[in-house]
Coordinates of C-alpha atoms in Angstrom, one line a residue:
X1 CA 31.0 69.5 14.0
X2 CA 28.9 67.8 10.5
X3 CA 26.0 66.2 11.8
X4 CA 23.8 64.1 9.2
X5 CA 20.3 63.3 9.8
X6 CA 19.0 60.3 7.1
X7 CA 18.1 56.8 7.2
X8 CA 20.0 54.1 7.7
X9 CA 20.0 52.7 4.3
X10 CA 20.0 56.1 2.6
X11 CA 22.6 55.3 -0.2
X12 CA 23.6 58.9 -1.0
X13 CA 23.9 59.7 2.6
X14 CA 26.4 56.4 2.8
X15 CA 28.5 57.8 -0.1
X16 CA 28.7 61.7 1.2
X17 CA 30.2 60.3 4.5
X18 CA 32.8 58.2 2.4
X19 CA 34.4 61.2 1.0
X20 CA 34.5 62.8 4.9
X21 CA 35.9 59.6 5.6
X22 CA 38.6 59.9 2.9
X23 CA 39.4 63.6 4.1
X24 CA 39.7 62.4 7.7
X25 CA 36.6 64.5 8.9
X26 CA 35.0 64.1 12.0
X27 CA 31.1 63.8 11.8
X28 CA 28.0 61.9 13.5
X29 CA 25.2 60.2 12.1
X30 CA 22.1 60.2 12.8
X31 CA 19.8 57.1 11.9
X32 CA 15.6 58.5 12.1
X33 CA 15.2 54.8 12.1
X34 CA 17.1 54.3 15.0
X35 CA 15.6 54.8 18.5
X36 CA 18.4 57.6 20.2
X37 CA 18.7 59.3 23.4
X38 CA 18.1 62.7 23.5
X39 CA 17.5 65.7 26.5
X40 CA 17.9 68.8 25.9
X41 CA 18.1 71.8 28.9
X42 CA 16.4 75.2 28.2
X43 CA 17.8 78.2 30.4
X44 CA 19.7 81.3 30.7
X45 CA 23.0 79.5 30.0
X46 CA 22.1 78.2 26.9
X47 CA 24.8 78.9 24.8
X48 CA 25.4 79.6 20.7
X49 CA 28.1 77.0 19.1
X50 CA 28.4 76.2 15.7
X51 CA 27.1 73.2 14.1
X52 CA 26.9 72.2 9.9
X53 CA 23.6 70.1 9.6
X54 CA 22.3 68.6 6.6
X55 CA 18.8 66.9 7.0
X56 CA 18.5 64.5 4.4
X57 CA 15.4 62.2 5.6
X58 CA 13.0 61.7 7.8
X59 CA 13.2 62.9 11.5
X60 CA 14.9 61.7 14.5
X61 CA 13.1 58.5 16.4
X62 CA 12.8 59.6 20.2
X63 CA 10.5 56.8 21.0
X64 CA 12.0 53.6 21.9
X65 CA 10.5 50.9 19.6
X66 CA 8.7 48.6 22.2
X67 CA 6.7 51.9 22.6
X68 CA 5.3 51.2 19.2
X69 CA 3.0 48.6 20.1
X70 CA 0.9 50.6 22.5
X71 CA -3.0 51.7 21.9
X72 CA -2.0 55.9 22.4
X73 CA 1.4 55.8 20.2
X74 CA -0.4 58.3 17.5
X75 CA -0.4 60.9 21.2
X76 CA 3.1 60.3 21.4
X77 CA 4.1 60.2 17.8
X78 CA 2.4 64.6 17.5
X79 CA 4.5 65.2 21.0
X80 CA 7.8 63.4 19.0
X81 CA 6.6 65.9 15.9
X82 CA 6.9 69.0 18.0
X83 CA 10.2 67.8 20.0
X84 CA 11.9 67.8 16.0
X85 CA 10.1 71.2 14.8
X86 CA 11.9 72.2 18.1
X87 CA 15.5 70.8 17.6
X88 CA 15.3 71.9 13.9
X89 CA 13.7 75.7 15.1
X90 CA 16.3 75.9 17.7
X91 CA 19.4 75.2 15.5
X92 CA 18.8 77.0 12.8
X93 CA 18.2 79.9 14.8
X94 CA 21.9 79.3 16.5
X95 CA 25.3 79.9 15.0
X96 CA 24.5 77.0 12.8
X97 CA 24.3 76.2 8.8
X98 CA 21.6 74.1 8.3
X99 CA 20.9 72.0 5.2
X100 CA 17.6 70.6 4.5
X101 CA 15.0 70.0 7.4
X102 CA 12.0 68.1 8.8
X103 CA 9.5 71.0 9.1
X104 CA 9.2 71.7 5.4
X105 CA 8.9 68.0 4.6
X106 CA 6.2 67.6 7.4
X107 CA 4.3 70.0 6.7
X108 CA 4.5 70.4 2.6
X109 CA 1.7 71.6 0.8
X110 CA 2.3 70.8 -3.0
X111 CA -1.1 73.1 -3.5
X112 CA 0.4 76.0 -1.7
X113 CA 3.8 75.5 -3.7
X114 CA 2.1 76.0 -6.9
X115 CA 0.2 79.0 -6.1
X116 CA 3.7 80.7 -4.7
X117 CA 5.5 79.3 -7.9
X118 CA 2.6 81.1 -10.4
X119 CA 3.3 84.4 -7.8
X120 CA 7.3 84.0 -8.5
X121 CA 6.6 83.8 -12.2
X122 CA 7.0 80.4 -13.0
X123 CA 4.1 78.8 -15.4
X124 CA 2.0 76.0 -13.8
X125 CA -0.3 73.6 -15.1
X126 CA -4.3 75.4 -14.7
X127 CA -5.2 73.1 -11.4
X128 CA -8.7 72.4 -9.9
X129 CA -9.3 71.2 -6.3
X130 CA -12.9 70.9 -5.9
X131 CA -15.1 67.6 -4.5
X132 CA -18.0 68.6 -7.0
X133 CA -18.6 66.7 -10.2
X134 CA -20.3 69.4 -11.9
X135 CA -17.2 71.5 -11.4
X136 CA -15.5 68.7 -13.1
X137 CA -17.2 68.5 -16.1
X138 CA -16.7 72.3 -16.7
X139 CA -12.7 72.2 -16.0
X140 CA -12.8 69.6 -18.3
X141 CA -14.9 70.8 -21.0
X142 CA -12.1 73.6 -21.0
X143 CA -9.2 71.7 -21.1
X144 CA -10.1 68.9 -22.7
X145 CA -7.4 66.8 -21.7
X146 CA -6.8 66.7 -17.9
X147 CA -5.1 64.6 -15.2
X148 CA -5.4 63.8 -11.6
X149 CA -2.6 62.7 -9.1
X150 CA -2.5 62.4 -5.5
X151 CA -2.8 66.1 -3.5
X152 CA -0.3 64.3 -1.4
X153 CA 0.8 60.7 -1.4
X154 CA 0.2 57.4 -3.2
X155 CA -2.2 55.5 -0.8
X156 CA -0.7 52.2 -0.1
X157 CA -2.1 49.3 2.3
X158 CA -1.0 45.7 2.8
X159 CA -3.4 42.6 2.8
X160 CA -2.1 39.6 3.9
X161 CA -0.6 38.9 0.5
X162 CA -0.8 41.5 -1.9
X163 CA 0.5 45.3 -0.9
X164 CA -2.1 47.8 -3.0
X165 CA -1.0 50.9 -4.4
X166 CA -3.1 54.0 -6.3
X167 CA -2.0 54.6 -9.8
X168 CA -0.5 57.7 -9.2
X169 CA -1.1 60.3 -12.5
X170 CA -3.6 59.3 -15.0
X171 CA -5.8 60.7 -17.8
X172 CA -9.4 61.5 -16.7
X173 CA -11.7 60.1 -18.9
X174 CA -15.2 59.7 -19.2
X175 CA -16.0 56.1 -17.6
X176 CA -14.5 57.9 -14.5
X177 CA -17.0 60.9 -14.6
X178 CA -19.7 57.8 -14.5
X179 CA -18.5 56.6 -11.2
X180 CA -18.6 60.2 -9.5
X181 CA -21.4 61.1 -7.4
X182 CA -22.1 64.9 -7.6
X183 CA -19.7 64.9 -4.3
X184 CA -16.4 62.9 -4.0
X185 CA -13.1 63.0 -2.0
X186 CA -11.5 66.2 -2.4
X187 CA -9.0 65.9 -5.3
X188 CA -6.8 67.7 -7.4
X189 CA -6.9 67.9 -11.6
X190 CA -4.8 69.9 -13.9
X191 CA -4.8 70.3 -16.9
X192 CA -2.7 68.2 -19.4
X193 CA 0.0 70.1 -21.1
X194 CA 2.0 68.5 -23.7
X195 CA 5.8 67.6 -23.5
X196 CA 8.8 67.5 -25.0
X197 CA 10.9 66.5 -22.3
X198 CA 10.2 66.1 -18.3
X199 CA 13.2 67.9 -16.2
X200 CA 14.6 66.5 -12.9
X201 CA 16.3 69.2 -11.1
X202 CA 18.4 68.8 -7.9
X203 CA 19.0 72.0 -6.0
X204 CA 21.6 72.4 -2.9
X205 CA 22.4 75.8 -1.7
X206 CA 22.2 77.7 -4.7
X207 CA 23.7 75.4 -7.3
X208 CA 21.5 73.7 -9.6
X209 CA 22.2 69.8 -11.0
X210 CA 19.4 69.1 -13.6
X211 CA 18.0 66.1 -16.0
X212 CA 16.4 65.5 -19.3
X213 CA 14.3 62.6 -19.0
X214 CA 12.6 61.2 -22.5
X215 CA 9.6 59.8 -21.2
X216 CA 7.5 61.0 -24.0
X217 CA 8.9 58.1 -26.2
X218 CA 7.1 55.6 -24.0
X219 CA 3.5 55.6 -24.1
X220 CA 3.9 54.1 -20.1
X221 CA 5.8 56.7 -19.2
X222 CA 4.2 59.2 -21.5
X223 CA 1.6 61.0 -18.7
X224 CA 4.0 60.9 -15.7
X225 CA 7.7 59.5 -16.2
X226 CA 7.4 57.9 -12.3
X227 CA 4.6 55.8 -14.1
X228 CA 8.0 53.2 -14.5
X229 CA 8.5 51.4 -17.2
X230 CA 11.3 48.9 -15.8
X231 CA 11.8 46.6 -18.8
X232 CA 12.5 49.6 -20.6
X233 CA 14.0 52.6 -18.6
X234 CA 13.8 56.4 -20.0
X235 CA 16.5 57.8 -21.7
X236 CA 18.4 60.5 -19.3
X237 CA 20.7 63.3 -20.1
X238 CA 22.5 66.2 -18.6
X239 CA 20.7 69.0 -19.0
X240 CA 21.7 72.8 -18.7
X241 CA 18.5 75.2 -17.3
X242 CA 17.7 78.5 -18.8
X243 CA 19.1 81.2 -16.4
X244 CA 15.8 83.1 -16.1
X245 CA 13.8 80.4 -15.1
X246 CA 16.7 79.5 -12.6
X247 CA 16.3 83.0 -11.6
X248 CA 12.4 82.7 -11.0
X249 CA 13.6 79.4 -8.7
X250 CA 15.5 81.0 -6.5
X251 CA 13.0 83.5 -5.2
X252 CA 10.5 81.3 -4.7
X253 CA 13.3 79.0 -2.7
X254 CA 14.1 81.6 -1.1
X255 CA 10.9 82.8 0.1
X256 CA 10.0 78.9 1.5
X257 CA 13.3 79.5 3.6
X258 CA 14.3 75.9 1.7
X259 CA 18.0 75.7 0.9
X260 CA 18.1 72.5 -1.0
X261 CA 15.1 70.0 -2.5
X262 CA 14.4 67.9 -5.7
X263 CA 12.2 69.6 -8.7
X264 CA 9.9 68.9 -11.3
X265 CA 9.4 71.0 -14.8
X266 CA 8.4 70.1 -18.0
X267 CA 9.3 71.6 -20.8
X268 CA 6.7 72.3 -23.5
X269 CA 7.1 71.5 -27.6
X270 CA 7.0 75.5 -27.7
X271 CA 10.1 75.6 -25.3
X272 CA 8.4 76.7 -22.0
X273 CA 9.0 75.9 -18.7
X274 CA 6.2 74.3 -16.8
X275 CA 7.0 74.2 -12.8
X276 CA 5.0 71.0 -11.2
X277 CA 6.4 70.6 -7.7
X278 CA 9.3 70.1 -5.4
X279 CA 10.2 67.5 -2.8
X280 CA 12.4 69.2 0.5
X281 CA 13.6 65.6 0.6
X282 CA 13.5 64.2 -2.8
X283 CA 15.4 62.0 -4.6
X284 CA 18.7 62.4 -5.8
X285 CA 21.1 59.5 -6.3
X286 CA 19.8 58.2 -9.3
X287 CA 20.3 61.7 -11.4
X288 CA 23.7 62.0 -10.1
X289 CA 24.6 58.6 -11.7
X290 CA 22.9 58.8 -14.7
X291 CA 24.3 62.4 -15.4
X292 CA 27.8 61.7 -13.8
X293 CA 27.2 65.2 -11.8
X294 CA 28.9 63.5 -8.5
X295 CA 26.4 65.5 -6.2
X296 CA 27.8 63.2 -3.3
X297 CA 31.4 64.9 -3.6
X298 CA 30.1 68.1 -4.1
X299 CA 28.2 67.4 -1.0
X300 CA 31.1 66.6 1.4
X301 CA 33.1 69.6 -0.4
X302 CA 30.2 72.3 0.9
X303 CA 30.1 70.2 4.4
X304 CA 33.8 70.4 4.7
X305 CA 34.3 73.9 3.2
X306 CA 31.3 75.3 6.1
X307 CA 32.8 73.4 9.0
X308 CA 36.5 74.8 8.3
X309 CA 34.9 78.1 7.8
X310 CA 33.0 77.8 10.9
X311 CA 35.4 76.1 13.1
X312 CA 38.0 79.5 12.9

């Protein structure tokens, strides 16, 4: 049996289940937006059958939705958390092939990610997390040029009519060091490194699909391409990785125990790879378009090809 566990208006997950519709292949879906029943018996006569699961987003909702509204939902909300870390610990340690998950998403540490990558090999930007100005002013004075980005998320909040978001990666310059006290919020700053192209990478059990992306010819889009320009959208091509550096990817994949995710490089005017993070449950429609790589069909083929295998 294919099970997929998304959202409901996941567009890549709608397109993967066209093509098992097209084959005539049984699956379920699995909405995380969607209250569903759930109970689950652990004893001596549990049993090992084989599933194929991809995770593509989120989590699966076990709290119905009038539950929402009550004062101790954030209790209920860490006992949900553990009931998925469960489901997803207990599959994958059954006859099952499991694609993608909810623990590594939960629990992602973009800090820790870029330590392993520089123990795999892979060059990373020099980063600084520190809440002390004076360490700073010496990180910069090295660089000279540095950024800072969110250590996990954009902060977003709603008023009642405007929704505010943080401005995601931006130069540090020095009107900013003037509204530091000599302690702030612990942040992360890296050091800028110069581009010639950014790289989107999708990964999925060992295959690679990867993008150029041009945002150095827009001075919006120059620092970070998800700074959007969308009047004026980057150029995107195919683009074919260096097998060393998909070499070096692989390890350090393989040592998270992650089997599929989106990735960021940047490749440097003196043609070096740069590694700046991965997202268990990035992203991926919009590089198969613009690339034509048809990661959707090649996603129903793998489900299809491990649930014949399975099934014999």
């Amino acid at each position: 049996m294919i099970k997929i566990i998304t959202e409901s208006k996941d567009r890549v997950s709608d397109e993967v289940i066209e093509y098992l519709l097209a084959k005539g292949v049984s699956f379920k879906r699995i909405n995380s937006d969607i209250f569903s029943s759930f109970s689950e018996t652990i004893s001596k006569a549990d049993y090992v059958n084989g599933e194929i699961i991809w995770h593509r987003r989120a989590f699966r909702r076990l709290n119905p939705s009038e539950i929402q509204k009550y004062p101790f939902i954030y209790n209920l909300l860490d006992e949900e958390d553990v009931v998925n870390k469960f489901i997803e610990k207990k599959n994958c340690f059954k006859n099952t092939i499991y694609y993608g998950g909810y623990v590594e998403e939960s629990q992602h540490n973009k800090l820790y990610d870029l330590y392993l990558a520089n123990k795999f090999g892979l060059k990373v930007p020099s980063t600084l997390i520190t809440n002390v100005k004076s360490e700073l002013k010496a990180f910069k004075q090295i660089h000279n040029k540095i950024i800072t980005k969110p250590i996990k998320d954009l902060i977003r909040f709603r008023s009642e009519n405007y929704i505010y978001s943080s401005p995601g990666t931006f130069l540090i310059e020095e009107k900013h060091f003037n509204l530091l006290e000599e302690h702030f919020a612990i942040s992360i700053f890296q050091e800028y490194i110069e581009k010639d192209i950014e790289i989107r990478v999708f990964y999925f059990d060992g295959f690679f699909f990867s993008m150029a992306i041009f945002s150095q010819n827009d001075e919006k889009t120059k620092i970070d391409f998800r700074n959007y320009n969308f009047e004026k959208q980057n150029r995107f091509i195919p683009f074919k990785l260096d097998k060393v550096i998909k070499k070096k990817i692989k390890k350090f994949l393989k040592y998270k125990k992650i089997n599929t995710c989106s990735i960021d490089l940047i490749l440097t005017p003196e043609n070096e790879f740069v590694f700046l993070e991965i997202n268990p449950q990035g992203q991926f429609g919009w590089l198969s378009k613009n690339c034509n790589y048809f990661i959707e069909k090649f996603i129903a083929q793998k489900l299809i090809f491990d649930n014949e295998r399975i099934s014999k």
